[in-house]
Amino acid sequence: MTTQRHYSPIDRLLLQADMAMRTLLPFSGQPYRPSPAIVQPEAQMSDEDTRHVAGLMRINHTGEVCAQALYQGQALTAKLPQVRQAMEHAAEEEIDHLAWCEQRIRQLGSHPSVLNPLFYGLSFGIGAAAGLISDKVSLGFVAATEDQVCKHLNDHLEQLPAEDEKSRAILEQMRIDEEHHAETALEAGGFRFPAPVKFGMSLLAKVMTKSTYRI
């Protein structure tokens, strides 16, 4: 007979600190699935295209840092155990995206954004606040966030050079996963955010994308 371990608030804070370090330190997050880019050939691109793709992948990497922080903050304050477990499971799946993007950025001769710690802290606070309000709001925030991510992924897929199949394979799999996370959150009872709230979220997303494209 197995028993489920119950963590104290101090235990959870220590676990969150460990997750934060694994999210922000280079090559700390180990993916559960191999990168979809492995089976794709490396293409010859111009220096300009290489820099542009690296900037796009840096944006996506920072987006995954934010997703990790969001889910971890929500898991810390979620009221229902099943919601907390769902958040923790989603965070594990997002680790794949985090690692894949970082691997691709390094292959392109670039680096993740130096602003990641800042965006991690902001996203963690937002996630924790959403969880404190209610699980319904928390789940709704997940769905609305994933909708924004999918829009960015669609835009980036259109901007990729046709020959860059490695980056394309990563972003296409990420889009599939993010759409699934949004659907799951709504099916679990997530609140559907109104258009004005989603518009505000899109403005914040633009700040992130503009700032992390180069740094």
PDB file of C-alpha atoms in Angstrom:
ATOM      1  CA  MET A   1       0.000   0.000   0.000  1.00  0.00           C
ATOM      2  CA  THR A   2       1.409   3.375  -1.032  1.00  0.00           C
ATOM      3  CA  THR A   3       0.658   6.676   0.619  1.00  0.00           C
ATOM      4  CA  GLN A   4       0.785  10.080  -0.989  1.00  0.00           C
ATOM      5  CA  ARG A   5       3.251  12.431   0.595  1.00  0.00           C
ATOM      6  CA  HIS A   6       1.900  15.712   1.881  1.00  0.00           C
ATOM      7  CA  TYR A   7       4.259  18.659   1.629  1.00  0.00           C
ATOM      8  CA  SER A   8       4.379  21.445   4.192  1.00  0.00           C
ATOM      9  CA  PRO A   9       4.403  25.098   3.021  1.00  0.00           C
ATOM     10  CA  ILE A  10       8.170  25.191   3.661  1.00  0.00           C
ATOM     11  CA  ASP A  11       8.644  22.044   1.569  1.00  0.00           C
ATOM     12  CA  ARG A  12       6.703  23.608  -1.284  1.00  0.00           C
ATOM     13  CA  LEU A  13       8.729  26.817  -1.135  1.00  0.00           C
ATOM     14  CA  LEU A  14      11.963  24.813  -1.317  1.00  0.00           C
ATOM     15  CA  LEU A  15      10.615  22.812  -4.243  1.00  0.00           C
ATOM     16  CA  GLN A  16       9.656  26.045  -6.014  1.00  0.00           C
ATOM     17  CA  ALA A  17      13.149  27.444  -5.434  1.00  0.00           C
ATOM     18  CA  ASP A  18      14.630  24.286  -6.958  1.00  0.00           C
ATOM     19  CA  MET A  19      12.322  24.577  -9.970  1.00  0.00           C
ATOM     20  CA  ALA A  20      13.278  28.228 -10.401  1.00  0.00           C
ATOM     21  CA  MET A  21      16.977  27.366 -10.508  1.00  0.00           C
ATOM     22  CA  ARG A  22      16.372  24.561 -13.003  1.00  0.00           C
ATOM     23  CA  THR A  23      14.354  26.928 -15.170  1.00  0.00           C
ATOM     24  CA  LEU A  24      16.860  29.783 -15.208  1.00  0.00           C
ATOM     25  CA  LEU A  25      20.267  28.069 -15.167  1.00  0.00           C
ATOM     26  CA  PRO A  26      21.646  27.065 -18.606  1.00  0.00           C
ATOM     27  CA  PHE A  27      21.012  23.431 -19.609  1.00  0.00           C
ATOM     28  CA  SER A  28      19.425  22.658 -16.236  1.00  0.00           C
ATOM     29  CA  GLY A  29      16.062  21.471 -17.526  1.00  0.00           C
ATOM     30  CA  GLN A  30      16.209  17.931 -18.892  1.00  0.00           C
ATOM     31  CA  PRO A  31      13.492  17.246 -21.495  1.00  0.00           C
ATOM     32  CA  TYR A  32      11.204  14.244 -21.144  1.00  0.00           C
ATOM     33  CA  ARG A  33      10.955  13.948 -24.943  1.00  0.00           C
ATOM     34  CA  PRO A  34      13.714  14.326 -27.538  1.00  0.00           C
ATOM     35  CA  SER A  35      13.652  17.490 -29.586  1.00  0.00           C
ATOM     36  CA  PRO A  36      11.631  17.228 -32.838  1.00  0.00           C
ATOM     37  CA  ALA A  37      14.575  18.995 -34.492  1.00  0.00           C
ATOM     38  CA  ILE A  38      16.838  15.947 -34.141  1.00  0.00           C
ATOM     39  CA  VAL A  39      15.505  14.248 -37.269  1.00  0.00           C
ATOM     40  CA  GLN A  40      15.657  17.420 -39.366  1.00  0.00           C
ATOM     41  CA  PRO A  41      18.750  18.437 -41.361  1.00  0.00           C
ATOM     42  CA  GLU A  42      20.712  21.559 -40.487  1.00  0.00           C
ATOM     43  CA  ALA A  43      20.186  24.162 -43.211  1.00  0.00           C
ATOM     44  CA  GLN A  44      22.618  26.733 -44.509  1.00  0.00           C
ATOM     45  CA  MET A  45      21.224  30.182 -43.768  1.00  0.00           C
ATOM     46  CA  SER A  46      22.541  33.686 -44.252  1.00  0.00           C
ATOM     47  CA  ASP A  47      23.913  35.513 -41.225  1.00  0.00           C
ATOM     48  CA  GLU A  48      20.870  37.782 -41.256  1.00  0.00           C
ATOM     49  CA  ASP A  49      18.420  34.859 -41.276  1.00  0.00           C
ATOM     50  CA  THR A  50      20.394  33.084 -38.552  1.00  0.00           C
ATOM     51  CA  ARG A  51      20.246  36.141 -36.293  1.00  0.00           C
ATOM     52  CA  HIS A  52      16.528  36.549 -36.969  1.00  0.00           C
ATOM     53  CA  VAL A  53      15.707  32.916 -36.179  1.00  0.00           C
ATOM     54  CA  ALA A  54      17.841  33.097 -33.034  1.00  0.00           C
ATOM     55  CA  GLY A  55      15.834  36.147 -31.951  1.00  0.00           C
ATOM     56  CA  LEU A  56      12.554  34.327 -32.552  1.00  0.00           C
ATOM     57  CA  MET A  57      13.723  31.274 -30.613  1.00  0.00           C
ATOM     58  CA  ARG A  58      14.951  33.537 -27.798  1.00  0.00           C
ATOM     59  CA  ILE A  59      11.428  34.998 -27.560  1.00  0.00           C
ATOM     60  CA  ASN A  60       9.944  31.509 -27.429  1.00  0.00           C
ATOM     61  CA  HIS A  61      12.456  30.426 -24.799  1.00  0.00           C
ATOM     62  CA  THR A  62      11.547  33.390 -22.593  1.00  0.00           C
ATOM     63  CA  GLY A  63       7.888  32.534 -23.164  1.00  0.00           C
ATOM     64  CA  GLU A  64       8.574  29.064 -21.780  1.00  0.00           C
ATOM     65  CA  VAL A  65      10.395  30.564 -18.787  1.00  0.00           C
ATOM     66  CA  CYS A  66       7.252  32.611 -18.146  1.00  0.00           C
ATOM     67  CA  ALA A  67       5.073  29.518 -18.553  1.00  0.00           C
ATOM     68  CA  GLN A  68       7.162  27.613 -16.011  1.00  0.00           C
ATOM     69  CA  ALA A  69       6.900  30.463 -13.530  1.00  0.00           C
ATOM     70  CA  LEU A  70       3.175  30.869 -14.138  1.00  0.00           C
ATOM     71  CA  TYR A  71       2.409  27.204 -13.537  1.00  0.00           C
ATOM     72  CA  GLN A  72       4.686  27.029 -10.503  1.00  0.00           C
ATOM     73  CA  GLY A  73       3.077  30.094  -8.944  1.00  0.00           C
ATOM     74  CA  GLN A  74      -0.389  28.685  -9.556  1.00  0.00           C
ATOM     75  CA  ALA A  75       0.560  25.274  -8.158  1.00  0.00           C
ATOM     76  CA  LEU A  76       1.807  26.972  -4.986  1.00  0.00           C
ATOM     77  CA  THR A  77      -1.523  28.675  -4.286  1.00  0.00           C
ATOM     78  CA  ALA A  78      -4.041  26.300  -5.919  1.00  0.00           C
ATOM     79  CA  LYS A  79      -6.810  25.311  -3.519  1.00  0.00           C
ATOM     80  CA  LEU A  80      -7.865  21.942  -4.971  1.00  0.00           C
ATOM     81  CA  PRO A  81      -5.275  19.116  -5.036  1.00  0.00           C
ATOM     82  CA  GLN A  82      -6.319  18.039  -8.550  1.00  0.00           C
ATOM     83  CA  VAL A  83      -5.775  21.571  -9.865  1.00  0.00           C
ATOM     84  CA  ARG A  84      -2.359  21.722  -8.197  1.00  0.00           C
ATOM     85  CA  GLN A  85      -1.421  18.389  -9.781  1.00  0.00           C
ATOM     86  CA  ALA A  86      -2.629  19.575 -13.187  1.00  0.00           C
ATOM     87  CA  MET A  87      -0.459  22.692 -12.915  1.00  0.00           C
ATOM     88  CA  GLU A  88       2.576  20.663 -11.889  1.00  0.00           C
ATOM     89  CA  HIS A  89       2.030  18.238 -14.772  1.00  0.00           C
ATOM     90  CA  ALA A  90       1.713  21.099 -17.281  1.00  0.00           C
ATOM     91  CA  ALA A  91       4.956  22.600 -15.952  1.00  0.00           C
ATOM     92  CA  GLU A  92       6.717  19.282 -16.576  1.00  0.00           C
ATOM     93  CA  GLU A  93       5.530  19.247 -20.192  1.00  0.00           C
ATOM     94  CA  GLU A  94       6.695  22.834 -20.669  1.00  0.00           C
ATOM     95  CA  ILE A  95      10.209  21.774 -19.619  1.00  0.00           C
ATOM     96  CA  ASP A  96      10.471  20.031 -22.993  1.00  0.00           C
ATOM     97  CA  HIS A  97       9.783  23.307 -24.788  1.00  0.00           C
ATOM     98  CA  LEU A  98      12.240  25.158 -22.581  1.00  0.00           C
ATOM     99  CA  ALA A  99      15.043  22.685 -23.326  1.00  0.00           C
ATOM    100  CA  TRP A 100      14.265  22.427 -27.043  1.00  0.00           C
ATOM    101  CA  CYS A 101      14.342  26.209 -27.498  1.00  0.00           C
ATOM    102  CA  GLU A 102      17.584  26.561 -25.576  1.00  0.00           C
ATOM    103  CA  GLN A 103      19.220  23.797 -27.614  1.00  0.00           C
ATOM    104  CA  ARG A 104      18.185  25.500 -30.852  1.00  0.00           C
ATOM    105  CA  ILE A 105      19.384  28.915 -29.678  1.00  0.00           C
ATOM    106  CA  ARG A 106      22.818  27.457 -28.901  1.00  0.00           C
ATOM    107  CA  GLN A 107      22.943  25.713 -32.282  1.00  0.00           C
ATOM    108  CA  LEU A 108      22.346  29.090 -33.903  1.00  0.00           C
ATOM    109  CA  GLY A 109      25.307  30.537 -32.022  1.00  0.00           C
ATOM    110  CA  SER A 110      23.268  32.736 -29.708  1.00  0.00           C
ATOM    111  CA  HIS A 111      22.118  32.834 -26.080  1.00  0.00           C
ATOM    112  CA  PRO A 112      18.893  33.037 -24.022  1.00  0.00           C
ATOM    113  CA  SER A 113      17.647  36.417 -22.890  1.00  0.00           C
ATOM    114  CA  VAL A 114      19.378  38.063 -19.935  1.00  0.00           C
ATOM    115  CA  LEU A 115      15.922  39.345 -18.917  1.00  0.00           C
ATOM    116  CA  ASN A 116      14.645  35.861 -18.068  1.00  0.00           C
ATOM    117  CA  PRO A 117      14.965  36.257 -14.257  1.00  0.00           C
ATOM    118  CA  LEU A 118      12.855  39.419 -14.402  1.00  0.00           C
ATOM    119  CA  PHE A 119      10.110  37.812 -16.477  1.00  0.00           C
ATOM    120  CA  TYR A 120      10.229  34.699 -14.303  1.00  0.00           C
ATOM    121  CA  GLY A 121       9.584  36.732 -11.166  1.00  0.00           C
ATOM    122  CA  LEU A 122       6.735  38.704 -12.732  1.00  0.00           C
ATOM    123  CA  SER A 123       5.065  35.580 -14.116  1.00  0.00           C
ATOM    124  CA  PHE A 124       5.415  33.688 -10.833  1.00  0.00           C
ATOM    125  CA  GLY A 125       3.714  36.549  -9.003  1.00  0.00           C
ATOM    126  CA  ILE A 126       0.869  36.667 -11.524  1.00  0.00           C
ATOM    127  CA  GLY A 127       0.376  32.905 -11.295  1.00  0.00           C
ATOM    128  CA  ALA A 128       0.360  32.914  -7.512  1.00  0.00           C
ATOM    129  CA  ALA A 129      -2.115  35.804  -7.437  1.00  0.00           C
ATOM    130  CA  ALA A 130      -4.438  34.023  -9.879  1.00  0.00           C
ATOM    131  CA  GLY A 131      -4.332  30.906  -7.712  1.00  0.00           C
ATOM    132  CA  LEU A 132      -5.188  32.932  -4.608  1.00  0.00           C
ATOM    133  CA  ILE A 133      -8.269  34.406  -6.285  1.00  0.00           C
ATOM    134  CA  SER A 134      -9.727  31.035  -7.309  1.00  0.00           C
ATOM    135  CA  ASP A 135      -8.864  27.848  -9.169  1.00  0.00           C
ATOM    136  CA  LYS A 136     -11.390  28.798 -11.852  1.00  0.00           C
ATOM    137  CA  VAL A 137      -9.596  32.079 -12.521  1.00  0.00           C
ATOM    138  CA  SER A 138      -6.231  30.308 -12.393  1.00  0.00           C
ATOM    139  CA  LEU A 139      -7.292  27.752 -15.000  1.00  0.00           C
ATOM    140  CA  GLY A 140      -8.819  30.492 -17.124  1.00  0.00           C
ATOM    141  CA  PHE A 141      -5.557  32.398 -17.027  1.00  0.00           C
ATOM    142  CA  VAL A 142      -3.767  29.301 -18.303  1.00  0.00           C
ATOM    143  CA  ALA A 143      -6.168  29.013 -21.233  1.00  0.00           C
ATOM    144  CA  ALA A 144      -5.884  32.702 -22.117  1.00  0.00           C
ATOM    145  CA  THR A 145      -2.081  32.604 -21.848  1.00  0.00           C
ATOM    146  CA  GLU A 146      -1.827  29.535 -24.068  1.00  0.00           C
ATOM    147  CA  ASP A 147      -4.034  31.250 -26.660  1.00  0.00           C
ATOM    148  CA  GLN A 148      -1.554  34.134 -26.737  1.00  0.00           C
ATOM    149  CA  VAL A 149       1.357  31.704 -27.066  1.00  0.00           C
ATOM    150  CA  CYS A 150      -0.281  29.951 -30.022  1.00  0.00           C
ATOM    151  CA  LYS A 151      -0.728  33.279 -31.799  1.00  0.00           C
ATOM    152  CA  HIS A 152       2.971  34.046 -31.352  1.00  0.00           C
ATOM    153  CA  LEU A 153       3.930  30.584 -32.580  1.00  0.00           C
ATOM    154  CA  ASN A 154       1.798  30.977 -35.708  1.00  0.00           C
ATOM    155  CA  ASP A 155       3.434  34.343 -36.394  1.00  0.00           C
ATOM    156  CA  HIS A 156       6.936  32.924 -35.896  1.00  0.00           C
ATOM    157  CA  LEU A 157       6.228  29.931 -38.128  1.00  0.00           C
ATOM    158  CA  GLU A 158       5.342  32.361 -40.920  1.00  0.00           C
ATOM    159  CA  GLN A 159       8.600  34.269 -40.388  1.00  0.00           C
ATOM    160  CA  LEU A 160      10.935  31.254 -40.433  1.00  0.00           C
ATOM    161  CA  PRO A 161      13.057  30.784 -43.538  1.00  0.00           C
ATOM    162  CA  ALA A 162      11.662  27.917 -45.612  1.00  0.00           C
ATOM    163  CA  GLU A 163      14.888  25.935 -45.256  1.00  0.00           C
ATOM    164  CA  ASP A 164      14.951  26.009 -41.441  1.00  0.00           C
ATOM    165  CA  GLU A 165      13.162  22.713 -40.782  1.00  0.00           C
ATOM    166  CA  LYS A 166      14.748  22.290 -37.342  1.00  0.00           C
ATOM    167  CA  SER A 167      13.159  25.393 -35.834  1.00  0.00           C
ATOM    168  CA  ARG A 168       9.900  24.695 -37.658  1.00  0.00           C
ATOM    169  CA  ALA A 169       9.639  21.182 -36.193  1.00  0.00           C
ATOM    170  CA  ILE A 170      10.109  22.554 -32.666  1.00  0.00           C
ATOM    171  CA  LEU A 171       7.544  25.325 -33.008  1.00  0.00           C
ATOM    172  CA  GLU A 172       4.941  23.068 -34.614  1.00  0.00           C
ATOM    173  CA  GLN A 173       5.148  20.558 -31.756  1.00  0.00           C
ATOM    174  CA  MET A 174       5.027  23.384 -29.238  1.00  0.00           C
ATOM    175  CA  ARG A 175       1.847  24.685 -30.865  1.00  0.00           C
ATOM    176  CA  ILE A 176       0.196  21.264 -30.591  1.00  0.00           C
ATOM    177  CA  ASP A 177       1.096  21.018 -26.899  1.00  0.00           C
ATOM    178  CA  GLU A 178      -0.008  24.572 -26.074  1.00  0.00           C
ATOM    179  CA  GLU A 179      -3.382  24.103 -27.768  1.00  0.00           C
ATOM    180  CA  HIS A 180      -3.875  20.964 -25.686  1.00  0.00           C
ATOM    181  CA  HIS A 181      -3.011  22.827 -22.461  1.00  0.00           C
ATOM    182  CA  ALA A 182      -5.568  25.542 -23.267  1.00  0.00           C
ATOM    183  CA  GLU A 183      -8.311  23.004 -23.997  1.00  0.00           C
ATOM    184  CA  THR A 184      -7.525  21.017 -20.849  1.00  0.00           C
ATOM    185  CA  ALA A 185      -7.685  24.131 -18.659  1.00  0.00           C
ATOM    186  CA  LEU A 186     -11.111  25.097 -19.996  1.00  0.00           C
ATOM    187  CA  GLU A 187     -12.435  21.541 -19.695  1.00  0.00           C
ATOM    188  CA  ALA A 188     -11.293  21.528 -16.045  1.00  0.00           C
ATOM    189  CA  GLY A 189     -13.560  24.503 -15.356  1.00  0.00           C
ATOM    190  CA  GLY A 190     -11.417  27.459 -16.338  1.00  0.00           C
ATOM    191  CA  PHE A 191     -13.051  30.878 -16.629  1.00  0.00           C
ATOM    192  CA  ARG A 192     -13.188  32.271 -20.186  1.00  0.00           C
ATOM    193  CA  PHE A 193     -11.551  35.671 -19.990  1.00  0.00           C
ATOM    194  CA  PRO A 194     -13.343  38.546 -21.796  1.00  0.00           C
ATOM    195  CA  ALA A 195     -11.786  40.237 -24.817  1.00  0.00           C
ATOM    196  CA  PRO A 196     -10.548  43.374 -22.947  1.00  0.00           C
ATOM    197  CA  VAL A 197      -8.556  41.212 -20.530  1.00  0.00           C
ATOM    198  CA  LYS A 198      -7.054  39.225 -23.390  1.00  0.00           C
ATOM    199  CA  PHE A 199      -6.155  42.497 -25.132  1.00  0.00           C
ATOM    200  CA  GLY A 200      -4.298  43.646 -22.021  1.00  0.00           C
ATOM    201  CA  MET A 201      -2.454  40.351 -21.903  1.00  0.00           C
ATOM    202  CA  SER A 202      -1.443  40.752 -25.550  1.00  0.00           C
ATOM    203  CA  LEU A 203       0.042  44.180 -24.782  1.00  0.00           C
ATOM    204  CA  LEU A 204       2.155  42.678 -22.003  1.00  0.00           C
ATOM    205  CA  ALA A 205       3.236  39.897 -24.369  1.00  0.00           C
ATOM    206  CA  LYS A 206       4.408  42.505 -26.878  1.00  0.00           C
ATOM    207  CA  VAL A 207       6.626  44.085 -24.239  1.00  0.00           C
ATOM    208  CA  MET A 208       8.241  40.696 -23.652  1.00  0.00           C
ATOM    209  CA  THR A 209       8.752  39.915 -27.333  1.00  0.00           C
ATOM    210  CA  LYS A 210      10.188  43.324 -28.211  1.00  0.00           C
ATOM    211  CA  SER A 211      12.640  43.305 -25.317  1.00  0.00           C
ATOM    212  CA  THR A 212      13.891  39.717 -25.629  1.00  0.00           C
ATOM    213  CA  TYR A 213      14.331  39.552 -29.421  1.00  0.00           C
ATOM    214  CA  ARG A 214      17.843  41.007 -29.128  1.00  0.00           C
ATOM    215  CA  ILE A 215      18.724  40.710 -25.433  1.00  0.00           C
TER     216      ILE A 215
END
